[in-house]
JSON list of C-alpha atoms in Angstrom, two decimals:
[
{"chain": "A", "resi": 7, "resn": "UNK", "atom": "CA", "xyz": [0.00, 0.00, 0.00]},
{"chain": "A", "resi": 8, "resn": "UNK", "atom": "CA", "xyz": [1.19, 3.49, -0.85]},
{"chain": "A", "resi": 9, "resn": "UNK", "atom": "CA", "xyz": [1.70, 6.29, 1.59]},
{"chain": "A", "resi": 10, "resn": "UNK", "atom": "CA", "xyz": [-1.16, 8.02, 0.01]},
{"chain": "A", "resi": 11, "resn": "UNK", "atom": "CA", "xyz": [-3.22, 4.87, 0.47]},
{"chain": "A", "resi": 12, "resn": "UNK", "atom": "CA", "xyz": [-2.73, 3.99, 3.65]},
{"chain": "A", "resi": 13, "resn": "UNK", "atom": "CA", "xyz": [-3.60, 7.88, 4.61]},
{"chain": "A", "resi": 14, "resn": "UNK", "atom": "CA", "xyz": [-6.98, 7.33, 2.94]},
{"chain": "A", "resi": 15, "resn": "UNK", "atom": "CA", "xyz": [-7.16, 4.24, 4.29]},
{"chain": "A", "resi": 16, "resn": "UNK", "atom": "CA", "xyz": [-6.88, 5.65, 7.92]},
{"chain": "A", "resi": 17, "resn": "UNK", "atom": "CA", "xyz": [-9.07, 8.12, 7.29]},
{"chain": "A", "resi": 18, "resn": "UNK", "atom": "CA", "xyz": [-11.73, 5.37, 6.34]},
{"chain": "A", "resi": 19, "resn": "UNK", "atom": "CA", "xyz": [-11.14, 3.56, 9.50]},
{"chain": "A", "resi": 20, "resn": "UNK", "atom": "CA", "xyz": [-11.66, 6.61, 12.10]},
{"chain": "A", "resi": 21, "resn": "UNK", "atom": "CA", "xyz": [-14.46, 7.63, 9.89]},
{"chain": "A", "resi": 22, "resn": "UNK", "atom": "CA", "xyz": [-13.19, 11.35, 9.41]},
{"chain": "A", "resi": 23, "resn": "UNK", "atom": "CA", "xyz": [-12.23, 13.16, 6.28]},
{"chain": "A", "resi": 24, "resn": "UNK", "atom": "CA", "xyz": [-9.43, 15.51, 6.22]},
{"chain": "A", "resi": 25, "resn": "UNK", "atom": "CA", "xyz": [-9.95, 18.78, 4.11]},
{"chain": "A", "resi": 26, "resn": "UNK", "atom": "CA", "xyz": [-5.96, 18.50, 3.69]},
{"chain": "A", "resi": 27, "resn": "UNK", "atom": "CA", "xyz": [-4.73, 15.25, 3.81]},
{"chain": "A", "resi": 28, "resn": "UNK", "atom": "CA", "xyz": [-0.65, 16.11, 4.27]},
{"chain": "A", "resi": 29, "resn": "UNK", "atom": "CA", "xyz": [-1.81, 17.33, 7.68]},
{"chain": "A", "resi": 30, "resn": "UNK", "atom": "CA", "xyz": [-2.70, 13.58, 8.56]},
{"chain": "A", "resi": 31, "resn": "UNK", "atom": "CA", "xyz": [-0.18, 11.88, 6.76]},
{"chain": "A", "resi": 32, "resn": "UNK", "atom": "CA", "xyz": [2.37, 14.05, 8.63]},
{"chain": "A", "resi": 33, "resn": "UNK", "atom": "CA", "xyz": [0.72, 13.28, 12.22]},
{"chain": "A", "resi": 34, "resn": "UNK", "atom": "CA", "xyz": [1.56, 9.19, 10.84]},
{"chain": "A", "resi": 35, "resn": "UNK", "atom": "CA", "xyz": [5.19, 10.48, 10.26]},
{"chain": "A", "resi": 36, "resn": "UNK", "atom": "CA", "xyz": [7.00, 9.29, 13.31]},
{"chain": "A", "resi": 37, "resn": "UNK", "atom": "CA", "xyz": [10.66, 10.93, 12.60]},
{"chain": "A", "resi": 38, "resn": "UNK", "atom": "CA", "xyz": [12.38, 7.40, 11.80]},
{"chain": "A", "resi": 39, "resn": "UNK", "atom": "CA", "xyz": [10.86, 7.85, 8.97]},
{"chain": "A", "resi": 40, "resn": "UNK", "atom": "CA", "xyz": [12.11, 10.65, 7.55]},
{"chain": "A", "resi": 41, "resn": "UNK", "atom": "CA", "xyz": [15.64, 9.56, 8.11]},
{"chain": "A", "resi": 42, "resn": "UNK", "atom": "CA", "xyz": [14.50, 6.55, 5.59]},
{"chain": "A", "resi": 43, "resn": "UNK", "atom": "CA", "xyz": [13.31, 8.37, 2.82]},
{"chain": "A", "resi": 44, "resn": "UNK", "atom": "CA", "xyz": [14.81, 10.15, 0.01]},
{"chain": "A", "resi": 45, "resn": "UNK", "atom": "CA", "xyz": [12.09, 12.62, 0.10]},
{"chain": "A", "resi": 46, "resn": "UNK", "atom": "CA", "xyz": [11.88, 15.92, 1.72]},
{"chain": "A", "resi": 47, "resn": "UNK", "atom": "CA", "xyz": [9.20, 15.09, 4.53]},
{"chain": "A", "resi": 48, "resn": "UNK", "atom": "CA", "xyz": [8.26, 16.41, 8.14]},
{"chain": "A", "resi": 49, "resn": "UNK", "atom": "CA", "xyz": [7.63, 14.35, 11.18]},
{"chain": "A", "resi": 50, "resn": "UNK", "atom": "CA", "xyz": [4.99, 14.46, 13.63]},
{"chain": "A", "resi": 51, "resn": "UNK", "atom": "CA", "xyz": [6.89, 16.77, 16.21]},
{"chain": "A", "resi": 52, "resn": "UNK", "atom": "CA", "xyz": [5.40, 19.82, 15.65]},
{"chain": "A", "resi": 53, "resn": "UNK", "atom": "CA", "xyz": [1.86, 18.55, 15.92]},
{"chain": "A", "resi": 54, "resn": "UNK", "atom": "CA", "xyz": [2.29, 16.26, 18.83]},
{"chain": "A", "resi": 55, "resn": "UNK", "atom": "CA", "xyz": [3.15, 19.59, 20.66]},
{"chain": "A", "resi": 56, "resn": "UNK", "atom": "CA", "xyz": [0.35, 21.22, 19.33]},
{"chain": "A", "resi": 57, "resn": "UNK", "atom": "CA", "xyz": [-1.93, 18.28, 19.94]},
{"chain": "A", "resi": 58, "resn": "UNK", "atom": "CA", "xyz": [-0.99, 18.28, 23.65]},
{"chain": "A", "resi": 59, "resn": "UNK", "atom": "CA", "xyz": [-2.46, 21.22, 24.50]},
{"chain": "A", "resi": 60, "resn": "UNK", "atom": "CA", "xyz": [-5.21, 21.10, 22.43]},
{"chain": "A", "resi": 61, "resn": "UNK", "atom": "CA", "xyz": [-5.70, 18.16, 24.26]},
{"chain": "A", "resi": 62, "resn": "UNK", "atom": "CA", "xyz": [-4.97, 19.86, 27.92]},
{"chain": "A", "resi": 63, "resn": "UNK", "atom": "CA", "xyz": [-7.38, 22.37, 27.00]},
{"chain": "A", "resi": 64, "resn": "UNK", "atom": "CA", "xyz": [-10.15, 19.95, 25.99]},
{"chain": "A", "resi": 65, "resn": "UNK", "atom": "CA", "xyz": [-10.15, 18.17, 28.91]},
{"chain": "A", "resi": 66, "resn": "UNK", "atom": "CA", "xyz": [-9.84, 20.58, 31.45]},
{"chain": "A", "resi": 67, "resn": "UNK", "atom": "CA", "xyz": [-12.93, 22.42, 30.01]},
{"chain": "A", "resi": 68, "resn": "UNK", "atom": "CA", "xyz": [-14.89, 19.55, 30.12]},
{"chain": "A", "resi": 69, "resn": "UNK", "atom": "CA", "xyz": [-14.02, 18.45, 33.53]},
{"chain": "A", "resi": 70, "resn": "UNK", "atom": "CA", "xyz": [-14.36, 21.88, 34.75]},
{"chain": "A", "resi": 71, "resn": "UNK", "atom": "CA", "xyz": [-18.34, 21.97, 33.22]},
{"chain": "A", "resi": 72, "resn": "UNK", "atom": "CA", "xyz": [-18.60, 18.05, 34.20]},
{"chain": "A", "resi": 73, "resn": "UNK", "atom": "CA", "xyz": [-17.19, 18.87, 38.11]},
{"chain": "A", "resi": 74, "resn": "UNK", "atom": "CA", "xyz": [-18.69, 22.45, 38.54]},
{"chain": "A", "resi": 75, "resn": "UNK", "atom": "CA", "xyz": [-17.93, 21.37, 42.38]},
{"chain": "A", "resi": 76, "resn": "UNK", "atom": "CA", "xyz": [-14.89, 19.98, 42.61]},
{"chain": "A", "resi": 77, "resn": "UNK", "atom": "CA", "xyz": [-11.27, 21.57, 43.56]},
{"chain": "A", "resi": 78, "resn": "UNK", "atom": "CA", "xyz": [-8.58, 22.67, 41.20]},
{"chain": "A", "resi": 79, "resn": "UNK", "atom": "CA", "xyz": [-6.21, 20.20, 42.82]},
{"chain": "A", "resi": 80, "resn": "UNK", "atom": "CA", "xyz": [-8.82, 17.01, 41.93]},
{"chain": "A", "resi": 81, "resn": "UNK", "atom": "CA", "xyz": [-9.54, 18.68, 38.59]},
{"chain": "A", "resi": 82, "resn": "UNK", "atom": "CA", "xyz": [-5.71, 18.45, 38.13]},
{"chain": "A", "resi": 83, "resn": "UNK", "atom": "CA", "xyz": [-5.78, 15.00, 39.07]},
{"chain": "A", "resi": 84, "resn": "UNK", "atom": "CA", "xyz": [-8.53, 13.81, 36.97]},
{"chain": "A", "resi": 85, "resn": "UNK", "atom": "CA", "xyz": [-6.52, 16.10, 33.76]},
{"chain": "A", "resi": 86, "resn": "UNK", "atom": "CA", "xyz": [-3.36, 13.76, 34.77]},
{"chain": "A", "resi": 87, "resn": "UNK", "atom": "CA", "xyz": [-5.11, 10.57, 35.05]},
{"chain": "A", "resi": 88, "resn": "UNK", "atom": "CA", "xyz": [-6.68, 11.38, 31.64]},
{"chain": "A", "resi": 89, "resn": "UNK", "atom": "CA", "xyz": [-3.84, 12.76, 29.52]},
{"chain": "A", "resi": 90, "resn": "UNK", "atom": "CA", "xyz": [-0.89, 10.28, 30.67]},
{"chain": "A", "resi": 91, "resn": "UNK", "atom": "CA", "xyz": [1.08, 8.37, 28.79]},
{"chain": "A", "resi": 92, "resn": "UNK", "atom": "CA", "xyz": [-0.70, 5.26, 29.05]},
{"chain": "A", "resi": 93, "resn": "UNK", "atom": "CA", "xyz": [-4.17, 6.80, 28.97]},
{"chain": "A", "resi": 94, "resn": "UNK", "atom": "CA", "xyz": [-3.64, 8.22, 25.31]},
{"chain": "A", "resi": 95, "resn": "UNK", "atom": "CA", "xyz": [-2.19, 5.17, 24.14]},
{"chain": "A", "resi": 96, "resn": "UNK", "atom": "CA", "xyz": [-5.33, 3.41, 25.13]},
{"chain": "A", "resi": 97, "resn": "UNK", "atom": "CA", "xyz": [-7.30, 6.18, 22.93]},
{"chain": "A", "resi": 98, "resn": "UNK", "atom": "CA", "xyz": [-4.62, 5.21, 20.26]},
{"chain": "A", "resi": 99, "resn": "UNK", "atom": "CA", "xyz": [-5.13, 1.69, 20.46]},
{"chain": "A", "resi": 100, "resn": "UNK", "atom": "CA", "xyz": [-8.75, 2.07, 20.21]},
{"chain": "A", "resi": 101, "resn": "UNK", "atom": "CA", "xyz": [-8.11, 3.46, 16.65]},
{"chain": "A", "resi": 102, "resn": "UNK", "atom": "CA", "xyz": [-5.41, 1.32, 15.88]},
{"chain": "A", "resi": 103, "resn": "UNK", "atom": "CA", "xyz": [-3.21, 4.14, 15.20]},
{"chain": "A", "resi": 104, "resn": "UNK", "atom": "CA", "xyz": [0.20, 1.95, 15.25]},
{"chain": "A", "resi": 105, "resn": "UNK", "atom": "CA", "xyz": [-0.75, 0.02, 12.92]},
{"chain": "A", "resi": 106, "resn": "UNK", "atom": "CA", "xyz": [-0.88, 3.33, 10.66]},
{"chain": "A", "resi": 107, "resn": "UNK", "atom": "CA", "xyz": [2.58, 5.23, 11.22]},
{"chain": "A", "resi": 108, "resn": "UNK", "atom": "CA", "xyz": [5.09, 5.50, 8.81]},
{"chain": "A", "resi": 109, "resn": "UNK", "atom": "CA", "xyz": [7.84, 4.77, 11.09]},
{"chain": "A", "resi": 110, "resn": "UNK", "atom": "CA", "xyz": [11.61, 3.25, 10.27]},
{"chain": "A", "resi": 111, "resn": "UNK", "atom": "CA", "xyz": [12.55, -0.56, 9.64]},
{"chain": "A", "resi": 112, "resn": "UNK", "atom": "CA", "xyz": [14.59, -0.10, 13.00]},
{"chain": "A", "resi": 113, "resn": "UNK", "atom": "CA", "xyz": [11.78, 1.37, 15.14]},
{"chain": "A", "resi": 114, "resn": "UNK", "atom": "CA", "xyz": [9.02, -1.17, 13.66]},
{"chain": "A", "resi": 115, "resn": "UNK", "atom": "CA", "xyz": [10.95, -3.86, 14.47]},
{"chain": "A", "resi": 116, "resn": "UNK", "atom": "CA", "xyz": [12.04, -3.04, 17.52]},
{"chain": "A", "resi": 117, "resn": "UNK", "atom": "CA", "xyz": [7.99, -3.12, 18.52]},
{"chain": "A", "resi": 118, "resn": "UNK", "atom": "CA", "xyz": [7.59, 0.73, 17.93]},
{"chain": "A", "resi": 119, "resn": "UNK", "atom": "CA", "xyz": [4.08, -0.01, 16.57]},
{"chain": "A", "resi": 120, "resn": "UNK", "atom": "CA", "xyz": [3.03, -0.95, 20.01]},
{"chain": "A", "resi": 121, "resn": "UNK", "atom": "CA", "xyz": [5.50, 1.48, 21.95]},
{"chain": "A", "resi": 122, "resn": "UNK", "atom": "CA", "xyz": [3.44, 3.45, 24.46]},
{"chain": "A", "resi": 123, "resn": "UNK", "atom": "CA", "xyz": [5.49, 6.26, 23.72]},
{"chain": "A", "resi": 124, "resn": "UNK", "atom": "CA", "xyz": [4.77, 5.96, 19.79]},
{"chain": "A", "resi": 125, "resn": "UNK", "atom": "CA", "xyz": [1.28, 5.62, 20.23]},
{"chain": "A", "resi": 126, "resn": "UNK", "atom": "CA", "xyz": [0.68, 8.71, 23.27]},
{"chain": "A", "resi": 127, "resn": "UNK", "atom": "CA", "xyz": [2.84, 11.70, 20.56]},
{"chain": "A", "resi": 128, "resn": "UNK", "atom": "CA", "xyz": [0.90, 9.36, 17.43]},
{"chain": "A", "resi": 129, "resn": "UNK", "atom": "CA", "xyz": [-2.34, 10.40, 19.24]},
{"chain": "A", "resi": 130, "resn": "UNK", "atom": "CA", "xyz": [-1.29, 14.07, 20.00]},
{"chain": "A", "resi": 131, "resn": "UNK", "atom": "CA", "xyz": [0.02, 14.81, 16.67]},
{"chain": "A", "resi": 132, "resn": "UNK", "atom": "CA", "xyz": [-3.37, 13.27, 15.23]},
{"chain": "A", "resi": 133, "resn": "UNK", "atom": "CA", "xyz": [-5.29, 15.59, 17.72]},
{"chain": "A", "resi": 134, "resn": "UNK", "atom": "CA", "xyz": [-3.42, 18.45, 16.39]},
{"chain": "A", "resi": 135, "resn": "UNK", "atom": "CA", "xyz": [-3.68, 17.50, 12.47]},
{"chain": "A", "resi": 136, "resn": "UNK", "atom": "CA", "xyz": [-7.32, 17.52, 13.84]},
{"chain": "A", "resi": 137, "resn": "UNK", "atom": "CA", "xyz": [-6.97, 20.73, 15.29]},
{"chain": "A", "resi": 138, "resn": "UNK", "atom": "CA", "xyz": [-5.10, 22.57, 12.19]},
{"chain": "A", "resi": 139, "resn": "UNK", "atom": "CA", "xyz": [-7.50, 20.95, 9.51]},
{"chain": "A", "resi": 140, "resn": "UNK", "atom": "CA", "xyz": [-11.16, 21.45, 11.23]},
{"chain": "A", "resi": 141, "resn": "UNK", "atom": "CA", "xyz": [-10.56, 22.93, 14.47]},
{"chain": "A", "resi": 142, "resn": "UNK", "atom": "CA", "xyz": [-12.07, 22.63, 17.95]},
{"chain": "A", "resi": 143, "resn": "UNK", "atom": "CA", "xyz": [-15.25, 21.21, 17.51]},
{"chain": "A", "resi": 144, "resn": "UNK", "atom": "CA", "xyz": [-14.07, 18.44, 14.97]},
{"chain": "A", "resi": 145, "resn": "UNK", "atom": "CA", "xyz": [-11.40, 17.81, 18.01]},
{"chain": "A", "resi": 146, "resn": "UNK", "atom": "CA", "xyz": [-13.57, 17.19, 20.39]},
{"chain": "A", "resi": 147, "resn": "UNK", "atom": "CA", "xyz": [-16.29, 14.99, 18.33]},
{"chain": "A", "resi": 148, "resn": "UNK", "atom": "CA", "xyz": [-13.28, 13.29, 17.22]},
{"chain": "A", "resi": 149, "resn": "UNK", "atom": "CA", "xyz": [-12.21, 12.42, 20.54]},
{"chain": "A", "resi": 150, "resn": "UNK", "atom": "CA", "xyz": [-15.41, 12.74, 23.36]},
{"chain": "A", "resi": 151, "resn": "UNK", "atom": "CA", "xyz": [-17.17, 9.35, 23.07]},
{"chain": "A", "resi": 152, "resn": "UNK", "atom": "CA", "xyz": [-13.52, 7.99, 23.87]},
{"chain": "A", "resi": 153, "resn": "UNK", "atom": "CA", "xyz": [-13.04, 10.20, 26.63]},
{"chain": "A", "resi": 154, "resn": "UNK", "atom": "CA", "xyz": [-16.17, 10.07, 28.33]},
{"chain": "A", "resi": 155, "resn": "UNK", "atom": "CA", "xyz": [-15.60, 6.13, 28.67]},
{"chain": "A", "resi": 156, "resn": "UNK", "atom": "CA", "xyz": [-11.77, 6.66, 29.63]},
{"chain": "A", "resi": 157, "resn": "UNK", "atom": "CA", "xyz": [-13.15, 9.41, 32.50]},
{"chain": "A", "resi": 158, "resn": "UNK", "atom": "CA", "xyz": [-15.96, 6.74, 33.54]},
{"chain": "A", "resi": 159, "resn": "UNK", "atom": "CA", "xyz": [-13.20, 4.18, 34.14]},
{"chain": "A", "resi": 160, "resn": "UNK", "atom": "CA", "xyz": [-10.63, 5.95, 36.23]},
{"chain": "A", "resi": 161, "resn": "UNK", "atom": "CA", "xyz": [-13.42, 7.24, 38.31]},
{"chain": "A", "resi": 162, "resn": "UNK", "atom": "CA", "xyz": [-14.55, 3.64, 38.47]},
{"chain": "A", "resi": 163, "resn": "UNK", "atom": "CA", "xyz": [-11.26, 2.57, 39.32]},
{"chain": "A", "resi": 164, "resn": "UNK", "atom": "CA", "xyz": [-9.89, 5.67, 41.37]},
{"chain": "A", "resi": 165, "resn": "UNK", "atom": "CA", "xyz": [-6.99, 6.50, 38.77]},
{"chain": "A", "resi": 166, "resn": "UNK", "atom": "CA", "xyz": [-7.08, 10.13, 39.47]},
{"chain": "A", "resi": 167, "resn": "UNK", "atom": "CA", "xyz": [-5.92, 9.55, 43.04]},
{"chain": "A", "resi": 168, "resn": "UNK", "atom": "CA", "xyz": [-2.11, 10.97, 43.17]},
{"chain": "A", "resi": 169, "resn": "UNK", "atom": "CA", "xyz": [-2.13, 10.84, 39.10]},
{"chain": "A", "resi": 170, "resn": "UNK", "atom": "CA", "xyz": [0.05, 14.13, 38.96]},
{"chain": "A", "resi": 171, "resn": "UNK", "atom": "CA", "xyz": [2.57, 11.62, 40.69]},
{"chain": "A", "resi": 172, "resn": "UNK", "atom": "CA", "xyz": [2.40, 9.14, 37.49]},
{"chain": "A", "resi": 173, "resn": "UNK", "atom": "CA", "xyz": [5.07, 9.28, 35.01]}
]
């Protein structure tokens, strides 16, 4: 499958159309990839930053409308718990986002498809192709229904307690 194909194909399989495709296809781009290629071709850097705090944003504004009674320091918690490493590669995983990155022979097979690391800046710089191609609102129906569950299940499980502590 072609680079171009396997965009399309991705966008297929989260069921969103981007207006400018590059946007995605550079949020796929880990940077082993561009040290592969002959091509002149950006990584995912740039929007993985971006991404984050669109991200920070997102959530904070919904637990702040969610929790109008609630502190700052367990809003904080609850925005740790949800944002983590581990908790965005579990939104990443639930759209099979490794399975879509142009990444390097090296990192693929050194498991870099599965890497929690991979997947958490895959899922930022997708948030903030997101972001730069439709803005907010696509952002957050993009990523809510996902959310909600992931917020029902650390409250469930009390993974907001001392979350700011989790690395």
């Amino acid at each position: 499958m072609t680079e171009q194909e396997q965009v399309k194909a991705y966008q297929a399989h989260i069921g969103l159309q981007f207006l400018d495709p590059s946007l995605l296809r550079r949020a796929l781009t880990h940077r082993s990839f561009v040290n592969e290629v002959e091509e002149d071709i950006r990584d995912n850097e740039r929007l993985e930053f971006l991404g984050d705090a669109i991200l920070d944003f997102i959530v904070a504004d919904m637990l702040f409308r969610r929790f109008p009674d609630i502190s700052e320091g367990d809003l904080t918690q609850l925005r740790a718990a949800l944002v983590r490493t581990d908790s965005l590669a579990i939104l990443s995983r639930e759209i099979d986002l490794g399975e879509y990155l142009f990444m390097g022979k090296g990192e693929e097979n050194s498991g870099g498809r599965t890497r929690m690391n991979n997947l958490c800046r895959g899922y930022e710089a997708l948030i903030g192709a997101i972001y730069m191609d439709q803005g907010t609102n696509a952002v957050r129906q993009f990523i809510m229904p996902s959310l909600n569950a992931l917020l029902e299940y650390v409250l469930e499980n009390d993974l907001h307690k001392d979350a700011c502590n989790v690395t």
